[in-house]
XYZ file of C-alpha atoms in Angstrom:
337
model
C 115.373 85.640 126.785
C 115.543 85.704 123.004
C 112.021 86.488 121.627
C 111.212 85.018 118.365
C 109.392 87.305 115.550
C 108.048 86.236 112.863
C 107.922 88.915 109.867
C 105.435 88.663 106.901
C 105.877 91.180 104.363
C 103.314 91.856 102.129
C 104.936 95.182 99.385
C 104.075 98.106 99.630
C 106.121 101.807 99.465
C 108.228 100.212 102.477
C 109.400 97.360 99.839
C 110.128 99.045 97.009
C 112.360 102.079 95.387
C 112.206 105.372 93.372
C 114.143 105.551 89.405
C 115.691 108.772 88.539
C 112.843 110.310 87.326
C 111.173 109.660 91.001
C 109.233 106.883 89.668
C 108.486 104.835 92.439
C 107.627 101.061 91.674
C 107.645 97.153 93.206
C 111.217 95.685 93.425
C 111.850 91.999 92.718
C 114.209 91.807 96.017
C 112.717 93.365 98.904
C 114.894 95.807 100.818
C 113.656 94.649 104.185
C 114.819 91.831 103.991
C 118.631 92.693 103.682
C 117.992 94.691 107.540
C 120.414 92.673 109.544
C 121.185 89.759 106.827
C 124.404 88.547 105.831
C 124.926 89.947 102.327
C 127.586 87.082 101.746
C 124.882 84.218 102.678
C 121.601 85.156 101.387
C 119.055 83.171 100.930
C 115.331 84.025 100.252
C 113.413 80.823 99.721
C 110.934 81.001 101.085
C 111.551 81.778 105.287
C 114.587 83.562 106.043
C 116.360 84.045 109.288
C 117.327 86.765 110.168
C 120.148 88.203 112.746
C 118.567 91.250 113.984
C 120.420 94.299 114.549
C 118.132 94.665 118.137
C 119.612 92.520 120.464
C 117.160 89.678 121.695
C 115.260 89.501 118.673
C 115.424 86.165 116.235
C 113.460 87.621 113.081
C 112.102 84.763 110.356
C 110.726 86.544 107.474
C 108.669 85.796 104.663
C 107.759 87.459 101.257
C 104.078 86.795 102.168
C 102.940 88.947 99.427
C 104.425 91.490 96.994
C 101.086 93.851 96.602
C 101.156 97.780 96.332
C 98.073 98.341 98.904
C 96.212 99.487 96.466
C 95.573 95.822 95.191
C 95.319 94.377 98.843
C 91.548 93.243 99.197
C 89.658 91.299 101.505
C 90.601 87.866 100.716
C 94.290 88.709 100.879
C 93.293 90.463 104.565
C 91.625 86.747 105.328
C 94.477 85.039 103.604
C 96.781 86.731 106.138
C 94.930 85.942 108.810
C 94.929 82.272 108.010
C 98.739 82.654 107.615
C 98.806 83.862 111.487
C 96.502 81.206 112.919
C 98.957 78.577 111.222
C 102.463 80.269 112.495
C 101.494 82.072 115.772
C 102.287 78.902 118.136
C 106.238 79.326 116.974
C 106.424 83.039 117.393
C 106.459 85.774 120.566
C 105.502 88.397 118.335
C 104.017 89.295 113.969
C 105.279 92.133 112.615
C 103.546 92.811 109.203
C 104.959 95.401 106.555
C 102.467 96.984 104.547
C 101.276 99.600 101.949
C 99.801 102.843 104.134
C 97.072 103.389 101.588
C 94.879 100.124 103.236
C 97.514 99.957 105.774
C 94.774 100.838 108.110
C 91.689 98.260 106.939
C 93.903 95.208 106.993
C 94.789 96.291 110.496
C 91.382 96.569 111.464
C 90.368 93.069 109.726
C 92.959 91.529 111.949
C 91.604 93.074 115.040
C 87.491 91.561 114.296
C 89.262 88.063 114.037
C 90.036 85.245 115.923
C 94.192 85.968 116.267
C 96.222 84.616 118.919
C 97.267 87.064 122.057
C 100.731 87.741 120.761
C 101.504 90.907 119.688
C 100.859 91.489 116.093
C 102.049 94.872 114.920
C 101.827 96.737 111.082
C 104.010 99.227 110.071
C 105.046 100.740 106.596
C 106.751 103.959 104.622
C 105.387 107.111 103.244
C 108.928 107.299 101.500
C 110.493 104.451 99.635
C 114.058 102.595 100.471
C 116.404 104.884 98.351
C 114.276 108.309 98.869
C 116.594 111.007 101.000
C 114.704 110.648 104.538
C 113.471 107.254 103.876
C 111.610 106.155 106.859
C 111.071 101.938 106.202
C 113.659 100.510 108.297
C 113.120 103.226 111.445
C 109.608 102.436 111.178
C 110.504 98.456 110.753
C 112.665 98.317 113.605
C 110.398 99.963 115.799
C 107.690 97.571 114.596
C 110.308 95.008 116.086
C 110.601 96.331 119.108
C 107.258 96.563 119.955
C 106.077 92.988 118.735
C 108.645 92.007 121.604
C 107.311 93.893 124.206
C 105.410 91.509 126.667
C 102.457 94.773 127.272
C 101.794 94.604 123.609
C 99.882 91.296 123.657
C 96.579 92.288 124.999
C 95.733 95.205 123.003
C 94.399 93.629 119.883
C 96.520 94.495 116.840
C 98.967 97.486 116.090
C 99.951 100.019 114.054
C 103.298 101.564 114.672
C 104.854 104.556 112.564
C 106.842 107.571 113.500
C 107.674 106.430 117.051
C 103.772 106.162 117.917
C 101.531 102.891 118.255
C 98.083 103.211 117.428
C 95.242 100.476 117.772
C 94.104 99.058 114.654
C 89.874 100.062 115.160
C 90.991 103.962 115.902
C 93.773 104.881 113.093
C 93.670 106.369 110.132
C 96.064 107.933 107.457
C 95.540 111.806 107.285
C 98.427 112.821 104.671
C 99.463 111.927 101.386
C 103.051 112.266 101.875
C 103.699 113.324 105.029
C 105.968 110.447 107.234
C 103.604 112.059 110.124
C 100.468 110.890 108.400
C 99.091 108.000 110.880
C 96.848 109.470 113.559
C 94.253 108.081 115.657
C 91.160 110.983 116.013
C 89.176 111.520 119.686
C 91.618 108.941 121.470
C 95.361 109.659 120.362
C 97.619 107.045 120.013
C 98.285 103.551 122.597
C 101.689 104.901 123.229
C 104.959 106.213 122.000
C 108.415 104.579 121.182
C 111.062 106.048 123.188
C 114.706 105.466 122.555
C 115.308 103.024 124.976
C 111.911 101.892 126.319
C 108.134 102.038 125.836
C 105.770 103.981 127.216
C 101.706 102.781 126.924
C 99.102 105.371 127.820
C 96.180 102.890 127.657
C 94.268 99.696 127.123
C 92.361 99.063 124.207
C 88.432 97.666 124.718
C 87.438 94.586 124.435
C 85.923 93.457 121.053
C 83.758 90.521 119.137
C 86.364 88.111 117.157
C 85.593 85.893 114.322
C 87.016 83.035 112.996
C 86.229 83.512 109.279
C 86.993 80.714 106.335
C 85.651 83.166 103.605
C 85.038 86.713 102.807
C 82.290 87.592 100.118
C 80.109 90.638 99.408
C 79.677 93.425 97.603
C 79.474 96.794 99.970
C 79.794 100.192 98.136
C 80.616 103.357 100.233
C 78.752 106.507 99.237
C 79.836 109.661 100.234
C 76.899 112.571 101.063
C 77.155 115.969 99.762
C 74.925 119.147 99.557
C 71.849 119.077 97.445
C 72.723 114.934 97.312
C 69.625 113.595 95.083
C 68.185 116.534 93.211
C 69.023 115.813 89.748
C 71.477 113.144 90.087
C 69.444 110.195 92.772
C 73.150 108.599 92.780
C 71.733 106.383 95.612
C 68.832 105.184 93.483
C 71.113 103.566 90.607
C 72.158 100.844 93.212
C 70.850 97.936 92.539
C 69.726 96.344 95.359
C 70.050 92.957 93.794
C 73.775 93.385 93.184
C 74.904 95.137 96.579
C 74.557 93.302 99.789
C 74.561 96.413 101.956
C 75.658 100.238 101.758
C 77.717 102.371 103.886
C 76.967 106.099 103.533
C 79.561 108.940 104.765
C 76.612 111.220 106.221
C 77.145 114.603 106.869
C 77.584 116.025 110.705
C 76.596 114.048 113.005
C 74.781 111.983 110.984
C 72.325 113.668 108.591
C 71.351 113.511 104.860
C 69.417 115.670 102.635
C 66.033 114.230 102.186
C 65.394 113.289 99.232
C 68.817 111.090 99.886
C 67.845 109.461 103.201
C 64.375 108.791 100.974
C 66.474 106.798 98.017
C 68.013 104.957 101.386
C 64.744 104.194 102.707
C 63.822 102.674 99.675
C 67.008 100.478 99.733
C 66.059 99.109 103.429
C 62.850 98.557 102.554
C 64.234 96.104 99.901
C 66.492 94.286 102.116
C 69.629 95.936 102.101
C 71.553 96.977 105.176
C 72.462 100.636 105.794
C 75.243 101.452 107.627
C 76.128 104.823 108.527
C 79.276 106.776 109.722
C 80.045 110.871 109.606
C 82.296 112.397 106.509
C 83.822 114.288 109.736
C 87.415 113.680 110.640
C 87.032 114.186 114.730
C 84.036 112.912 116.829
C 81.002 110.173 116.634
C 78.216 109.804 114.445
C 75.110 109.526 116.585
C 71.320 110.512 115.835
C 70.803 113.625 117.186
C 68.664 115.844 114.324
C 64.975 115.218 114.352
C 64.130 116.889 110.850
C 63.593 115.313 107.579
C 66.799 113.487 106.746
C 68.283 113.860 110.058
C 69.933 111.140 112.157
C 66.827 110.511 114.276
C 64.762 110.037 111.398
C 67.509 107.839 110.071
C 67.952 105.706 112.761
C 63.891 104.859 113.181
C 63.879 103.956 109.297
C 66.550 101.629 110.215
C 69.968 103.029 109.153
C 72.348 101.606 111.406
C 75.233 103.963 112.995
C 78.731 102.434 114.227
C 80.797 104.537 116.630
C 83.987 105.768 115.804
C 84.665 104.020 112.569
C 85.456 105.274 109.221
C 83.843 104.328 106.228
C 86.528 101.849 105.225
C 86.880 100.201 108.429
C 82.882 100.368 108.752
C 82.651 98.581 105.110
C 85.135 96.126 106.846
C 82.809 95.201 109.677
C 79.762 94.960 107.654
C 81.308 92.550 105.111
C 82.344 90.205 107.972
C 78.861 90.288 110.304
C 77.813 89.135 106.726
C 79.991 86.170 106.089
C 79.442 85.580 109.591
C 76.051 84.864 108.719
C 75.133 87.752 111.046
C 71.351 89.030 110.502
C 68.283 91.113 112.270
C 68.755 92.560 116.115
C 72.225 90.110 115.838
C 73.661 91.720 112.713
C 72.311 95.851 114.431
C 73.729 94.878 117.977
C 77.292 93.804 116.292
C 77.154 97.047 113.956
C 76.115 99.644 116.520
C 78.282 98.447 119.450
C-alpha cells in the first residue's frame, strides 16, 4: 500500500547553498524539492507532488517556511503545529525539514502538543546542497522512510539524522559542524536506519499534550558559573516585572553559589517561577547538596528541577504550562515530572 507523506519544509542549511567564497545563504528555490520531481514539469505553488524515488511513498510538499533556525521562534513552532492539526487526516506520515541550530526545540514543542498519532519526523543538514559530502537528501530520504514506517506512530515525534532516530524530549545537537552532531545523552537513540529495514530499540514514555491557540512569555535562560554574584548580581538585574519565569543552567547536580541561589530567592519570593536544569551534558539534575546554595536548599526555597531536559527544551516547557494557564502544585507537578 502506497503511504502518503506530507512534507513541510521550513529553510534551514538543508534548503539552501554555499557561493565560492563558502558563503552559505537562503536560496529562493529550495533544493528539496527537486528530490524525485520532474525537472520538465515543475511546479511550486503552493503543494507539490512529488514522485518519490522510495518506492511506496506519495510525497506532497510545501514551502511552509523559508527561516534559517536561527529566526524560528515559538509562534512559528505553534504555527506549525496548527499546520499539522489541519493536514494530518490526509497523510500516513509529516516529515519536517529544518535548521539543526533549534532543530531540537521545535521537535520538542511538537512532542508537549496535541498532534495526531502519525508519525511526524524532523530531519536537516550540517552541510548545505552543493557542499562536497552534503548530507540533506540522505538525511531527507531517511526522514521518508521512517515517517512510513507503521512502528513510528506511537513514539511521539522524531528526529532522524545520520541513519539514527532520536525522540524529540531526549536530543540534542553536540557539534558545530560535524554531520554526527545529533545525540541523545543517558538514553541513546530510538533506533537506527539500516539499509533495507528498521530497527527500534525502544518505546518512548508517555507524556502531557496540549492543545495550545497561543504562545506568549518572556523566559530568559541564565547560565551559572564560579564566583556567580560577587561583583556582577547578573541575576538581580532581572526585572521581575518584565520576565514571567527563569530557567537557570545550575552547576552539578544542581547547585549555585550562594549569593546566586539568594538573588533567585528573591525572584520567587516576587512571583516568578524558577526552573532549574544542570550545565552538565550527561545525567539528571536532582537535589542532592544540603549546603548553602545547594540543590536541597534550592528545591525547599522553591526552585523547581525538570529531569532530563536542557535548558532550551526546559524554557520550552515552562513557556507552554504558562499559556496553558498552568499555576501552583499544577504548574510544579507538570515541571518536575
Amino acid at each position: 500500500m502506497t503511504k502518503k507523506i506530507l512534507v513541510l519544509h521550513t529553510g534551514g542549511t538543508i534548503s539552501m547553498s554555499a557561493d565560492n567564497d563558502g558563503k552559505v545563504s537562503q536560496n529562493d528555490d529550495n533544493p528539496m524539492n527537486h528530490v524525485g520531481l520532474d525537472l520538465d514539469n515543475l511546479e511550486l505553488n503552493p503543494m507539490t507532488q512529488v514522485t518519490s524515488p522510495i518506492e511506496g511513498i506519495a510525497v506532497t510538499s510545501e514551502d511552509f517556511f523559508n527561516l534559517p533556525s536561527p529566526q524560528m521562534t515559538p509562534r512559528h513552532m505553534l504555527a506549525l503545529y496548527q499546520k499539522i492539526k489541519e493536514e494530518a487526516h490526509n497523510y500516513d506520515g509529516i516529515v519536517i525539514t529544518h535548521g539543526t541550530d533549534t532543530l531540537e526545540e521545535t521537535a520538542y514543542f511538537l512532542d508537549t502538543m496535541a498532534v495526531p498519532e502519525i508519525p511526524i519526523v524532523l530531519t536537516g543538514a550540517m552541510r548545505s546542497s552543493n557542499e562536497l559530502g552534503s548530507d540533506g537528501v540522505y538525511n531527507y530520504l531517511s526522514a521518508l522512510r521512517v515517517a512510513s514506517d507503521d512502528k513510528a506512530a506511537d513514539k511521539g515525534i522524531l528526529v532522524v539524522m545520520n541513519d539514527e532516530i532520536h525522540a524529540a524530549k531526549y536530543v540534542t545537537k553536540t557539534h558545530t559542524t560535524n554531520v554526527a552532531t545529533f545525540h541523545t545523552p543517558t538514553h541513546g537513540p530510538l533506533g537506527i536506519i539500516m539499509k533495507h529495514d528498521i530497527l527500534w530499540f525502544k518505546t518512548a514514555e508517555p507524556w502531557v499534550r496540549f492543545d495550545l491557540e497561543q504562545i506568549t512569555g518572556t523566559v530568559p535562560i541564565i547560565k551559572a558559573y564560579a564566583g556567580m554574584g560577587i561583583g556582577d548580581g547578573i541575576i538581580s538585574l532581572l526585572d521581575p516585572e518584565k520576565i514571567d519565569g527563569v530557567v537557570i543552567e545550575a552547576l552539578g547536580a544542581g547547585n549555585l553559589p550562594p549569593l546566586a541561589a539568594g538573588e533567585i530567592t528573591k525572584l520567587m519570593d516576587k512571583g516568578v517561577p524558577v526552573v532549574l536544569v544542570s550545565r552538565c551534558f550527561n545525567g539528571i539534575a536532582e537535589p542532592v547538596y544540603a549546603y548553602e546554595g545547594g540543590g536541597v536548599k534550592l528545591q525547599e526555597a522553591g526552585v523547581m528541577f525538570v529531569k532530563e531536559l536542557n535548558a532550551p527544551k526546559a524554557r520550552l516547557k515552562l513557556l507552554i504550562a504558562l499559556s496553558a494557564g498552568l499555576e501552583g502544585q499544577e504548574l510544579k507537578d507538570y515541571i518536575e515530572g
